[in-house]
PDB file of N, CA and C in Angstrom:
ATOM      1  N   PHE A 897      17.247  -6.431 -10.259  1.00 50.00           N
ATOM      2  CA  PHE A 897      16.956  -4.327 -10.005  1.00 50.00           C
ATOM      3  C   PHE A 897      15.630  -3.885 -10.463  1.00 50.00           C
ATOM      4  N   VAL A 898      15.238  -4.629 -10.991  1.00 58.00           N
ATOM      5  CA  VAL A 898      13.714  -3.518 -11.710  1.00 58.00           C
ATOM      6  C   VAL A 898      12.518  -3.522 -10.826  1.00 58.00           C
ATOM      7  N   PHE A 899      12.974  -4.682  -9.607  1.00 55.00           N
ATOM      8  CA  PHE A 899      11.555  -4.728  -8.635  1.00 55.00           C
ATOM      9  C   PHE A 899      12.312  -3.361  -8.454  1.00 55.00           C
ATOM     10  N   ALA A 900      13.511  -3.371  -7.573  1.00 56.00           N
ATOM     11  CA  ALA A 900      13.911  -1.952  -7.013  1.00 56.00           C
ATOM     12  C   ALA A 900      14.061  -1.152  -7.173  1.00 56.00           C
ATOM     13  N   LEU A 901      13.893  -0.946  -8.728  1.00 60.00           N
ATOM     14  CA  LEU A 901      13.720   0.373  -8.839  1.00 60.00           C
ATOM     15  C   LEU A 901      11.849   0.513  -8.643  1.00 60.00           C
ATOM     16  N   THR A 902      11.460  -0.083  -9.402  1.00 63.00           N
ATOM     17  CA  THR A 902       9.880  -0.309  -8.848  1.00 63.00           C
ATOM     18  C   THR A 902       9.671   0.472  -8.260  1.00 63.00           C
ATOM     19  N   PHE A 903       9.967  -0.403  -6.079  1.00 58.00           N
ATOM     20  CA  PHE A 903      10.151  -0.669  -4.666  1.00 58.00           C
ATOM     21  C   PHE A 903      10.009   0.977  -4.742  1.00 58.00           C
ATOM     22  N   TRP A 904      11.354   1.543  -4.831  1.00 57.00           N
ATOM     23  CA  TRP A 904      12.112   3.076  -4.683  1.00 57.00           C
ATOM     24  C   TRP A 904      11.094   4.415  -5.605  1.00 57.00           C
ATOM     25  N   ILE A 905      10.699   4.418  -7.065  1.00 64.00           N
ATOM     26  CA  ILE A 905      10.308   5.061  -7.283  1.00 64.00           C
ATOM     27  C   ILE A 905       8.915   5.081  -6.681  1.00 64.00           C
ATOM     28  N   LEU A 906       8.300   3.876  -6.255  1.00 65.00           N
ATOM     29  CA  LEU A 906       6.156   4.366  -5.408  1.00 65.00           C
ATOM     30  C   LEU A 906       6.834   5.085  -4.480  1.00 65.00           C
ATOM     31  N   THR A 907       7.937   4.200  -3.501  1.00 63.00           N
ATOM     32  CA  THR A 907       8.110   4.706  -2.201  1.00 63.00           C
ATOM     33  C   THR A 907       8.110   6.022  -2.342  1.00 63.00           C
ATOM     34  N   LEU A 908       9.474   6.056  -2.571  1.00 62.00           N
ATOM     35  CA  LEU A 908       9.297   7.905  -3.258  1.00 62.00           C
ATOM     36  C   LEU A 908       9.076   8.776  -3.258  1.00 62.00           C
ATOM     37  N   SER A 909       8.013   8.675  -4.264  1.00 64.00           N
ATOM     38  CA  SER A 909       6.673   9.245  -5.278  1.00 64.00           C
ATOM     39  C   SER A 909       5.554   9.046  -4.217  1.00 64.00           C
ATOM     40  N   ILE A 910       4.876   8.388  -2.552  1.00 63.00           N
ATOM     41  CA  ILE A 910       4.870   8.002  -2.074  1.00 63.00           C
ATOM     42  C   ILE A 910       5.129   9.389  -1.061  1.00 63.00           C
ATOM     43  N   ALA A 911       5.888   9.105   0.155  1.00 61.00           N
ATOM     44  CA  ALA A 911       6.534  10.051   0.680  1.00 61.00           C
ATOM     45  C   ALA A 911       7.124  11.320   0.253  1.00 61.00           C
ATOM     46  N   TYR A 912       6.669  11.543  -1.011  1.00 61.00           N
ATOM     47  CA  TYR A 912       7.731  13.437  -1.749  1.00 61.00           C
ATOM     48  C   TYR A 912       5.484  13.804  -1.209  1.00 61.00           C
ATOM     49  N   PHE A 913       4.695  12.958  -2.226  1.00 59.00           N
ATOM     50  CA  PHE A 913       3.661  13.354  -1.988  1.00 59.00           C
ATOM     51  C   PHE A 913       3.319  13.764  -0.455  1.00 59.00           C
ATOM     52  N   GLY A 914       3.088  13.168  -0.152  1.00 58.00           N
ATOM     53  CA  GLY A 914       3.268  12.755   2.036  1.00 58.00           C
ATOM     54  C   GLY A 914       3.618  14.134   2.241  1.00 58.00           C
ATOM     55  N   ALA A 915       4.612  14.571   1.378  1.00 59.00           N
ATOM     56  CA  ALA A 915       5.998  16.163   2.669  1.00 59.00           C
ATOM     57  C   ALA A 915       4.575  16.480   1.710  1.00 59.00           C
ATOM     58  N   PHE A 916       4.928  17.026   0.500  1.00 59.00           N
ATOM     59  CA  PHE A 916       4.318  18.487   0.397  1.00 59.00           C
ATOM     60  C   PHE A 916       2.742  18.213  -0.292  1.00 59.00           C
ATOM     61  N   PRO A 917       1.857  18.435   0.490  1.00 56.00           N
ATOM     62  CA  PRO A 917       0.625  17.988   0.117  1.00 56.00           C
ATOM     63  C   PRO A 917       0.085  19.023  -0.532  1.00 56.00           C
ATOM     64  N   GLN A 918       0.480  20.025  -1.567  1.00 58.00           N
ATOM     65  CA  GLN A 918       0.096  21.394  -2.425  1.00 58.00           C
ATOM     66  C   GLN A 918       0.067  20.620  -4.003  1.00 58.00           C
ATOM     67  N   ASN A 919       0.804  19.462  -4.006  1.00 54.00           N
ATOM     68  CA  ASN A 919       0.823  18.450  -5.585  1.00 54.00           C
ATOM     69  C   ASN A 919      -0.733  17.835  -5.310  1.00 54.00           C
ATOM     70  N   HIS A 920      -1.584  17.884  -5.974  1.00 56.00           N
ATOM     71  CA  HIS A 920      -2.603  17.829  -6.525  1.00 56.00           C
ATOM     72  C   HIS A 920      -2.156  16.487  -7.144  1.00 56.00           C
ATOM     73  N   LEU A 921      -3.956  15.723  -7.158  1.00 58.00           N
ATOM     74  CA  LEU A 921      -3.890  14.198  -7.871  1.00 58.00           C
ATOM     75  C   LEU A 921      -5.494  14.345  -8.651  1.00 58.00           C
ATOM     76  N   LEU A 922      -5.382  13.483  -8.846  1.00 52.00           N
ATOM     77  CA  LEU A 922      -6.879  13.663  -9.604  1.00 52.00           C
ATOM     78  C   LEU A 922      -8.025  14.625  -8.862  1.00 52.00           C
ATOM     79  N   PHE A 923      -8.782  15.849  -9.536  1.00 56.00           N
ATOM     80  CA  PHE A 923     -10.433  16.728  -8.668  1.00 56.00           C
ATOM     81  C   PHE A 923      -9.206  17.272  -7.492  1.00 56.00           C
ATOM     82  N   GLY A 924      -8.479  17.979  -7.719  1.00 62.00           N
ATOM     83  CA  GLY A 924      -7.915  18.875  -7.037  1.00 62.00           C
ATOM     84  C   GLY A 924      -6.855  18.027  -5.566  1.00 62.00           C
ATOM     85  N   PHE A 925      -7.778  17.027  -4.882  1.00 65.00           N
ATOM     86  CA  PHE A 925      -7.043  16.189  -3.611  1.00 65.00           C
ATOM     87  C   PHE A 925      -5.782  16.122  -3.795  1.00 65.00           C
ATOM     88  N   SER A 926      -4.945  16.429  -2.791  1.00 71.00           N
ATOM     89  CA  SER A 926      -3.398  16.189  -2.896  1.00 71.00           C
ATOM     90  C   SER A 926      -3.894  14.941  -2.288  1.00 71.00           C
ATOM     91  N   ILE A 927      -2.435  13.666  -2.067  1.00 74.00           N
ATOM     92  CA  ILE A 927      -2.269  12.220  -1.854  1.00 74.00           C
ATOM     93  C   ILE A 927      -2.631  12.530  -0.400  1.00 74.00           C
ATOM     94  N   HIS A 928      -1.858  13.633   0.724  1.00 76.00           N
ATOM     95  CA  HIS A 928      -2.145  13.657   1.807  1.00 76.00           C
ATOM     96  C   HIS A 928      -3.575  14.232   2.513  1.00 76.00           C
ATOM     97  N   ASP A 929      -4.367  14.597   1.158  1.00 78.00           N
ATOM     98  CA  ASP A 929      -5.722  15.155   1.951  1.00 78.00           C
ATOM     99  C   ASP A 929      -6.807  14.089   1.836  1.00 78.00           C
ATOM    100  N   PHE A 930      -6.193  12.415   1.327  1.00 78.00           N
ATOM    101  CA  PHE A 930      -6.920  11.164   0.876  1.00 78.00           C
ATOM    102  C   PHE A 930      -6.813  10.540   1.911  1.00 78.00           C
ATOM    103  N   PHE A 931      -5.116  10.539   3.095  1.00 82.00           N
ATOM    104  CA  PHE A 931      -4.949   9.851   3.355  1.00 82.00           C
ATOM    105  C   PHE A 931      -5.528  10.178   4.633  1.00 82.00           C
ATOM    106  N   ASN A 932      -5.490  11.368   5.287  1.00 84.00           N
ATOM    107  CA  ASN A 932      -6.400  12.722   5.988  1.00 84.00           C
ATOM    108  C   ASN A 932      -7.524  11.716   6.417  1.00 84.00           C
ATOM    109  N   ALA A 933      -8.565  11.872   5.003  1.00 84.00           N
ATOM    110  CA  ALA A 933      -9.966  12.255   4.997  1.00 84.00           C
ATOM    111  C   ALA A 933      -9.749  10.291   5.214  1.00 84.00           C
ATOM    112  N   ALA A 934      -9.007   9.429   4.334  1.00 85.00           N
ATOM    113  CA  ALA A 934      -9.069   7.789   4.628  1.00 85.00           C
ATOM    114  C   ALA A 934      -9.242   7.634   6.550  1.00 85.00           C
ATOM    115  N   ASP A 935      -7.901   8.107   6.907  1.00 88.00           N
ATOM    116  CA  ASP A 935      -7.980   8.082   8.392  1.00 88.00           C
ATOM    117  C   ASP A 935      -9.133   8.792   9.442  1.00 88.00           C
ATOM    118  N   SER A 936      -9.637   9.998   8.659  1.00 89.00           N
ATOM    119  CA  SER A 936     -11.182  10.497   9.673  1.00 89.00           C
ATOM    120  C   SER A 936     -12.395   9.370   9.446  1.00 89.00           C
ATOM    121  N   TYR A 937     -11.998   8.694   7.995  1.00 86.00           N
ATOM    122  CA  TYR A 937     -13.344   7.887   7.889  1.00 86.00           C
ATOM    123  C   TYR A 937     -13.810   7.008   8.775  1.00 86.00           C
ATOM    124  N   LEU A 938     -12.321   5.799   9.168  1.00 88.00           N
ATOM    125  CA  LEU A 938     -11.619   5.119   9.850  1.00 88.00           C
ATOM    126  C   LEU A 938     -11.862   5.455  11.473  1.00 88.00           C
ATOM    127  N   ILE A 939     -11.639   6.788  11.736  1.00 90.00           N
ATOM    128  CA  ILE A 939     -11.515   7.741  13.558  1.00 90.00           C
ATOM    129  C   ILE A 939     -13.442   7.340  13.379  1.00 90.00           C
ATOM    130  N   ASP A 940     -13.502   8.325  12.535  1.00 89.00           N
ATOM    131  CA  ASP A 940     -15.403   8.713  12.303  1.00 89.00           C
ATOM    132  C   ASP A 940     -16.351   7.473  13.141  1.00 89.00           C
ATOM    133  N   ALA A 941     -15.737   6.178  12.632  1.00 87.00           N
ATOM    134  CA  ALA A 941     -16.279   4.604  12.686  1.00 87.00           C
ATOM    135  C   ALA A 941     -15.964   3.904  13.508  1.00 87.00           C
ATOM    136  N   SER A 942     -14.780   4.437  14.407  1.00 88.00           N
ATOM    137  CA  SER A 942     -14.485   4.250  15.902  1.00 88.00           C
ATOM    138  C   SER A 942     -13.614   3.048  15.699  1.00 88.00           C
ATOM    139  N   LEU A 943     -12.830   2.552  14.424  1.00 86.00           N
ATOM    140  CA  LEU A 943     -12.162   2.044  13.934  1.00 86.00           C
ATOM    141  C   LEU A 943     -10.623   2.092  14.508  1.00 86.00           C
ATOM    142  N   ILE A 944     -10.549   3.092  14.853  1.00 89.00           N
ATOM    143  CA  ILE A 944      -8.623   3.181  14.981  1.00 89.00           C
ATOM    144  C   ILE A 944      -9.266   4.820  16.244  1.00 89.00           C
ATOM    145  N   THR A 945      -7.796   5.228  16.743  1.00 91.00           N
ATOM    146  CA  THR A 945      -8.126   6.342  17.352  1.00 91.00           C
ATOM    147  C   THR A 945      -7.048   7.229  17.109  1.00 91.00           C
ATOM    148  N   LYS A 946      -6.239   7.018  16.224  1.00 88.00           N
ATOM    149  CA  LYS A 946      -4.897   7.770  16.020  1.00 88.00           C
ATOM    150  C   LYS A 946      -4.984   7.933  14.176  1.00 88.00           C
ATOM    151  N   ARG A 947      -4.039   8.725  13.621  1.00 90.00           N
ATOM    152  CA  ARG A 947      -3.936   9.142  12.617  1.00 90.00           C
ATOM    153  C   ARG A 947      -2.778   7.814  12.093  1.00 90.00           C
ATOM    154  N   GLY A 948      -2.817   7.519  10.533  1.00 88.00           N
ATOM    155  CA  GLY A 948      -1.090   6.761   9.894  1.00 88.00           C
ATOM    156  C   GLY A 948      -1.576   5.779   9.731  1.00 88.00           C
ATOM    157  N   CYS A 949      -2.655   5.290  10.146  1.00 89.00           N
ATOM    158  CA  CYS A 949      -3.206   4.087   9.624  1.00 89.00           C
ATOM    159  C   CYS A 949      -3.259   3.730   7.819  1.00 89.00           C
ATOM    160  N   ALA A 950      -3.799   4.401   7.124  1.00 87.00           N
ATOM    161  CA  ALA A 950      -4.172   4.301   6.023  1.00 87.00           C
ATOM    162  C   ALA A 950      -3.012   3.953   5.296  1.00 87.00           C
ATOM    163  N   MET A 951      -1.520   5.729   5.210  1.00 86.00           N
ATOM    164  CA  MET A 951      -0.390   5.574   4.380  1.00 86.00           C
ATOM    165  C   MET A 951       0.355   4.433   5.063  1.00 86.00           C
ATOM    166  N   GLU A 952      -0.071   4.035   6.267  1.00 88.00           N
ATOM    167  CA  GLU A 952       0.786   2.719   6.479  1.00 88.00           C
ATOM    168  C   GLU A 952      -0.217   1.334   5.574  1.00 88.00           C
ATOM    169  N   ALA A 953      -1.206   1.498   5.454  1.00 88.00           N
ATOM    170  CA  ALA A 953      -1.867   0.640   4.870  1.00 88.00           C
ATOM    171  C   ALA A 953      -1.639   0.223   3.966  1.00 88.00           C
ATOM    172  N   CYS A 954      -1.099   1.411   2.679  1.00 85.00           N
ATOM    173  CA  CYS A 954      -1.559   1.583   1.562  1.00 85.00           C
ATOM    174  C   CYS A 954      -0.199   1.431   0.662  1.00 85.00           C
ATOM    175  N   ILE A 955       1.010   1.373   1.865  1.00 85.00           N
ATOM    176  CA  ILE A 955       2.899   1.546   1.765  1.00 85.00           C
ATOM    177  C   ILE A 955       2.551  -0.082   1.467  1.00 85.00           C
ATOM    178  N   SER A 956       2.094  -1.104   2.710  1.00 88.00           N
ATOM    179  CA  SER A 956       2.310  -1.873   3.294  1.00 88.00           C
ATOM    180  C   SER A 956       1.502  -3.263   2.165  1.00 88.00           C
ATOM    181  N   MET A 957       0.155  -2.959   1.180  1.00 86.00           N
ATOM    182  CA  MET A 957      -0.672  -2.946  -0.073  1.00 86.00           C
ATOM    183  C   MET A 957       0.510  -2.949  -1.194  1.00 86.00           C
ATOM    184  N   ILE A 958       1.349  -2.012  -1.462  1.00 84.00           N
ATOM    185  CA  ILE A 958       2.039  -1.656  -2.703  1.00 84.00           C
ATOM    186  C   ILE A 958       3.340  -2.925  -2.209  1.00 84.00           C
ATOM    187  N   SER A 959       3.788  -2.278  -1.012  1.00 85.00           N
ATOM    188  CA  SER A 959       5.276  -3.323  -0.827  1.00 85.00           C
ATOM    189  C   SER A 959       4.642  -4.928  -1.004  1.00 85.00           C
ATOM    190  N   TRP A 960       3.893  -5.450  -0.633  1.00 90.00           N
ATOM    191  CA  TRP A 960       3.636  -6.277  -0.413  1.00 90.00           C
ATOM    192  C   TRP A 960       3.436  -7.125  -1.714  1.00 90.00           C
ATOM    193  N   SER A 961       2.285  -6.588  -2.306  1.00 86.00           N
ATOM    194  CA  SER A 961       2.044  -7.106  -3.786  1.00 86.00           C
ATOM    195  C   SER A 961       2.933  -7.174  -4.982  1.00 86.00           C
ATOM    196  N   LEU A 962       3.917  -6.157  -4.534  1.00 83.00           N
ATOM    197  CA  LEU A 962       5.095  -6.192  -5.774  1.00 83.00           C
ATOM    198  C   LEU A 962       6.092  -7.605  -5.421  1.00 83.00           C
ATOM    199  N   THR A 963       6.348  -6.940  -3.410  1.00 86.00           N
ATOM    200  CA  THR A 963       6.884  -8.269  -3.293  1.00 86.00           C
ATOM    201  C   THR A 963       6.526  -9.643  -4.495  1.00 86.00           C
ATOM    202  N   ASN A 964       6.033  -9.407  -3.924  1.00 88.00           N
ATOM    203  CA  ASN A 964       5.171 -11.169  -3.984  1.00 88.00           C
ATOM    204  C   ASN A 964       4.963 -11.096  -5.342  1.00 88.00           C
ATOM    205  N   LEU A 965       4.931 -10.253  -6.261  1.00 85.00           N
ATOM    206  CA  LEU A 965       4.805 -10.074  -8.225  1.00 85.00           C
ATOM    207  C   LEU A 965       6.407 -10.257  -8.459  1.00 85.00           C
ATOM    208  N   PHE A 966       6.980  -9.998  -8.171  1.00 84.00           N
ATOM    209  CA  PHE A 966       8.990  -9.734  -8.643  1.00 84.00           C
ATOM    210  C   PHE A 966       9.322 -10.777  -8.170  1.00 84.00           C
ATOM    211  N   ILE A 967       9.576 -10.397  -7.075  1.00 86.00           N
ATOM    212  CA  ILE A 967      10.497 -11.021  -6.686  1.00 86.00           C
ATOM    213  C   ILE A 967      10.036 -13.045  -6.048  1.00 86.00           C
ATOM    214  N   ARG A 968       8.467 -13.356  -5.821  1.00 89.00           N
ATOM    215  CA  ARG A 968       8.808 -14.740  -5.577  1.00 89.00           C
ATOM    216  C   ARG A 968       7.894 -14.865  -6.984  1.00 89.00           C
ATOM    217  N   ARG A 969       7.208 -14.330  -7.778  1.00 89.00           N
ATOM    218  CA  ARG A 969       7.365 -14.867  -8.980  1.00 89.00           C
ATOM    219  C   ARG A 969       7.649 -14.709 -10.051  1.00 89.00           C
ATOM    220  N   LEU A 970       9.129 -13.383 -10.404  1.00 86.00           N
ATOM    221  CA  LEU A 970       8.877 -13.020 -11.684  1.00 86.00           C
ATOM    222  C   LEU A 970      10.809 -13.641 -11.668  1.00 86.00           C
ATOM    223  N   LEU A 971      11.283 -13.614 -10.447  1.00 88.00           N
ATOM    224  CA  LEU A 971      12.599 -13.664 -10.182  1.00 88.00           C
ATOM    225  C   LEU A 971      12.645 -15.585 -10.531  1.00 88.00           C
ATOM    226  N   ASN A 972      11.168 -16.519 -10.116  1.00 89.00           N
ATOM    227  CA  ASN A 972      11.372 -17.529 -10.548  1.00 89.00           C
ATOM    228  C   ASN A 972      11.882 -18.127 -11.262  1.00 89.00           C
ATOM    229  N   PRO A 973      12.974 -18.827 -11.485  1.00 91.00           N
ATOM    230  CA  PRO A 973      12.918 -19.860 -13.154  1.00 91.00           C
ATOM    231  C   PRO A 973      11.694 -20.033 -13.626  1.00 91.00           C
ATOM    232  N   GLU A 974      10.595 -21.275 -12.767  1.00 92.00           N
ATOM    233  CA  GLU A 974       9.551 -22.122 -12.814  1.00 92.00           C
ATOM    234  C   GLU A 974       8.765 -21.382 -13.678  1.00 92.00           C
ATOM    235  N   THR A 975       7.939 -20.298 -12.753  1.00 88.00           N
ATOM    236  CA  THR A 975       7.017 -19.401 -12.927  1.00 88.00           C
ATOM    237  C   THR A 975       7.245 -18.163 -14.139  1.00 88.00           C
ATOM    238  N   ALA A 976       8.323 -17.937 -14.417  1.00 88.00           N
ATOM    239  CA  ALA A 976       8.683 -15.986 -14.537  1.00 88.00           C
ATOM    240  C   ALA A 976       8.147 -16.504 -16.956  1.00 88.00           C
ATOM    241  N   HIS A 977       7.960 -17.008 -17.183  1.00 89.00           N
ATOM    242  CA  HIS A 977       7.083 -17.222 -18.279  1.00 89.00           C
ATOM    243  C   HIS A 977       5.393 -16.557 -18.344  1.00 89.00           C
ATOM    244  N   ASN A 978       4.950 -16.861 -17.188  1.00 85.00           N
ATOM    245  CA  ASN A 978       3.677 -16.620 -17.051  1.00 85.00           C
ATOM    246  C   ASN A 978       3.145 -15.624 -15.928  1.00 85.00           C
ATOM    247  N   ALA A 979       4.230 -15.509 -15.530  1.00 83.00           N
ATOM    248  CA  ALA A 979       3.956 -14.690 -13.826  1.00 83.00           C
ATOM    249  C   ALA A 979       2.967 -13.661 -13.966  1.00 83.00           C
ATOM    250  N   PHE A 980       2.708 -12.910 -15.091  1.00 79.00           N
ATOM    251  CA  PHE A 980       1.760 -11.787 -14.821  1.00 79.00           C
ATOM    252  C   PHE A 980       0.332 -12.426 -14.992  1.00 79.00           C
ATOM    253  N   GLN A 981       0.348 -13.081 -16.173  1.00 82.00           N
ATOM    254  CA  GLN A 981      -1.068 -13.206 -16.497  1.00 82.00           C
ATOM    255  C   GLN A 981      -1.963 -14.404 -15.087  1.00 82.00           C
ATOM    256  N   LYS A 982      -0.855 -15.137 -15.284  1.00 86.00           N
ATOM    257  CA  LYS A 982      -1.509 -16.495 -13.741  1.00 86.00           C
ATOM    258  C   LYS A 982      -1.365 -15.639 -12.420  1.00 86.00           C
ATOM    259  N   TYR A 983      -0.911 -15.588 -11.829  1.00 85.00           N
ATOM    260  CA  TYR A 983      -0.451 -14.723 -10.182  1.00 85.00           C
ATOM    261  C   TYR A 983      -0.949 -13.361  -9.833  1.00 85.00           C
ATOM    262  N   SER A 984      -0.780 -12.039 -11.009  1.00 82.00           N
ATOM    263  CA  SER A 984      -1.581 -11.305 -10.268  1.00 82.00           C
ATOM    264  C   SER A 984      -2.109 -10.515  -9.865  1.00 82.00           C
ATOM    265  N   ALA A 985      -3.553 -11.660  -9.924  1.00 82.00           N
ATOM    266  CA  ALA A 985      -4.612 -11.527  -8.904  1.00 82.00           C
ATOM    267  C   ALA A 985      -3.593 -11.531  -7.320  1.00 82.00           C
ATOM    268  N   ASP A 986      -3.507 -12.638  -7.633  1.00 87.00           N
ATOM    269  CA  ASP A 986      -3.212 -13.749  -6.398  1.00 87.00           C
ATOM    270  C   ASP A 986      -2.427 -11.827  -5.545  1.00 87.00           C
ATOM    271  N   ALA A 987      -1.130 -11.865  -6.138  1.00 85.00           N
ATOM    272  CA  ALA A 987      -0.248 -10.524  -5.217  1.00 85.00           C
ATOM    273  C   ALA A 987      -1.210  -9.127  -5.150  1.00 85.00           C
ATOM    274  N   PHE A 988      -2.084  -8.939  -6.171  1.00 84.00           N
ATOM    275  CA  PHE A 988      -3.264  -8.340  -5.516  1.00 84.00           C
ATOM    276  C   PHE A 988      -4.419  -8.417  -4.470  1.00 84.00           C
ATOM    277  N   PHE A 989      -4.718  -9.695  -4.315  1.00 86.00           N
ATOM    278  CA  PHE A 989      -5.929 -10.043  -3.887  1.00 86.00           C
ATOM    279  C   PHE A 989      -4.403 -10.367  -1.996  1.00 86.00           C
ATOM    280  N   GLY A 990      -3.042 -10.776  -1.779  1.00 90.00           N
ATOM    281  CA  GLY A 990      -2.297  -9.859  -0.959  1.00 90.00           C
ATOM    282  C   GLY A 990      -2.242  -9.558  -0.382  1.00 90.00           C
ATOM    283  N   GLY A 991      -1.899  -8.489  -1.430  1.00 86.00           N
ATOM    284  CA  GLY A 991      -1.834  -6.657  -0.162  1.00 86.00           C
ATOM    285  C   GLY A 991      -3.145  -6.326  -0.320  1.00 86.00           C
ATOM    286  N   ILE A 992      -4.169  -6.398  -0.534  1.00 87.00           N
ATOM    287  CA  ILE A 992      -5.095  -6.266   0.071  1.00 87.00           C
ATOM    288  C   ILE A 992      -5.568  -6.915   1.417  1.00 87.00           C
ATOM    289  N   ALA A 993      -5.360  -8.169   1.531  1.00 92.00           N
ATOM    290  CA  ALA A 993      -5.280  -9.004   2.748  1.00 92.00           C
ATOM    291  C   ALA A 993      -3.879  -8.020   3.605  1.00 92.00           C
ATOM    292  N   SER A 994      -3.120  -7.223   3.623  1.00 92.00           N
ATOM    293  CA  SER A 994      -2.153  -7.209   4.238  1.00 92.00           C
ATOM    294  C   SER A 994      -2.225  -5.303   4.458  1.00 92.00           C
ATOM    295  N   ALA A 995      -3.389  -5.012   3.444  1.00 88.00           N
ATOM    296  CA  ALA A 995      -3.759  -3.588   4.132  1.00 88.00           C
ATOM    297  C   ALA A 995      -4.445  -3.608   5.527  1.00 88.00           C
ATOM    298  N   ALA A 996      -5.918  -5.048   4.883  1.00 90.00           N
ATOM    299  CA  ALA A 996      -6.654  -5.415   6.663  1.00 90.00           C
ATOM    300  C   ALA A 996      -6.040  -5.631   7.116  1.00 90.00           C
ATOM    301  N   GLY A 997      -4.545  -6.248   7.258  1.00 93.00           N
ATOM    302  CA  GLY A 997      -4.496  -6.055   8.656  1.00 93.00           C
ATOM    303  C   GLY A 997      -3.216  -5.295   9.389  1.00 93.00           C
ATOM    304  N   ILE A 998      -2.902  -4.370   8.765  1.00 92.00           N
ATOM    305  CA  ILE A 998      -2.712  -2.772   9.386  1.00 92.00           C
ATOM    306  C   ILE A 998      -4.065  -2.308   9.748  1.00 92.00           C
ATOM    307  N   VAL A 999      -5.021  -2.311   9.588  1.00 90.00           N
ATOM    308  CA  VAL A 999      -5.742  -2.009   9.829  1.00 90.00           C
ATOM    309  C   VAL A 999      -6.350  -2.966  11.225  1.00 90.00           C
ATOM    310  N   LEU A1000      -6.705  -4.230  11.111  1.00 91.00           N
ATOM    311  CA  LEU A1000      -6.381  -4.910  12.891  1.00 91.00           C
ATOM    312  C   LEU A1000      -5.903  -4.839  12.943  1.00 91.00           C
ATOM    313  N   LYS A1001      -4.792  -3.944  13.189  1.00 93.00           N
ATOM    314  CA  LYS A1001      -3.461  -4.403  13.735  1.00 93.00           C
ATOM    315  C   LYS A1001      -4.070  -3.088  14.823  1.00 93.00           C
ATOM    316  N   TYR A1002      -4.263  -1.275  14.652  1.00 92.00           N
ATOM    317  CA  TYR A1002      -4.142  -0.244  14.363  1.00 92.00           C
ATOM    318  C   TYR A1002      -5.723  -0.635  15.069  1.00 92.00           C
ATOM    319  N   HIS A1003      -6.523  -0.845  14.947  1.00 90.00           N
ATOM    320  CA  HIS A1003      -7.687  -1.658  15.890  1.00 90.00           C
ATOM    321  C   HIS A1003      -7.633  -2.370  16.890  1.00 90.00           C
ATOM    322  N   LEU A1004      -7.049  -3.219  16.783  1.00 92.00           N
ATOM    323  CA  LEU A1004      -6.598  -4.254  18.235  1.00 92.00           C
ATOM    324  C   LEU A1004      -5.668  -3.124  19.195  1.00 92.00           C
ATOM    325  N   GLN A1005      -5.197  -2.301  18.860  1.00 92.00           N
ATOM    326  CA  GLN A1005      -3.861  -1.227  19.978  1.00 92.00           C
ATOM    327  C   GLN A1005      -5.369  -0.120  19.665  1.00 92.00           C
ATOM    328  N   MET A1006      -5.953  -0.060  19.648  1.00 89.00           N
ATOM    329  CA  MET A1006      -6.810   0.491  20.848  1.00 89.00           C
ATOM    330  C   MET A1006      -8.028  -0.378  21.741  1.00 89.00           C
ATOM    331  N   ARG A1007      -8.613  -1.419  20.754  1.00 89.00           N
ATOM    332  CA  ARG A1007      -9.293  -1.749  21.806  1.00 89.00           C
ATOM    333  C   ARG A1007      -8.589  -2.381  23.428  1.00 89.00           C
ATOM    334  N   MET A1008      -6.877  -2.417  23.348  1.00 90.00           N
ATOM    335  CA  MET A1008      -6.710  -2.842  24.247  1.00 90.00           C
ATOM    336  C   MET A1008      -5.445  -2.518  24.726  1.00 90.00           C
ATOM    337  N   ALA A1009      -5.532  -0.545  24.471  1.00 79.00           N
ATOM    338  CA  ALA A1009      -5.563   0.437  25.369  1.00 79.00           C
ATOM    339  C   ALA A1009      -6.955   0.625  26.604  1.00 79.00           C
TER     340      ALA A1009
END
C-alpha cells in the first residue's frame, strides 16, 4: 500500500508539472523546461532525433528504483529489516541502468531508421 501511494504521488506530480509548465521548480525552471533542455542536449549530441526521451527515462528510473526497493526488498520478510541500509544503492544504480536503457532504445531507433 505504501509503495502504491508513493508511486502514484510521484507519477501524478511528474504528470502535473509536465502538463502545467508555469509551475516552477528551483531557480525559475519548470520541469517541462528541464526535460526540453535535456532532450535538446541529446538531440544536439546526435544521440536521439525525437523528444520525450528524458521524461520517459526519468519515469523509468523512478518506477524501477521504487519497485525494486519497496516490492522486492521491503515486502520480503527476509530482507525487510535492513532494506534501506543494504539495498538503496542497488535500487538507485538499477534505476540509472533502466534510464540508460531508455536512452539506448531511442538511440538505436534513430540509427535503424
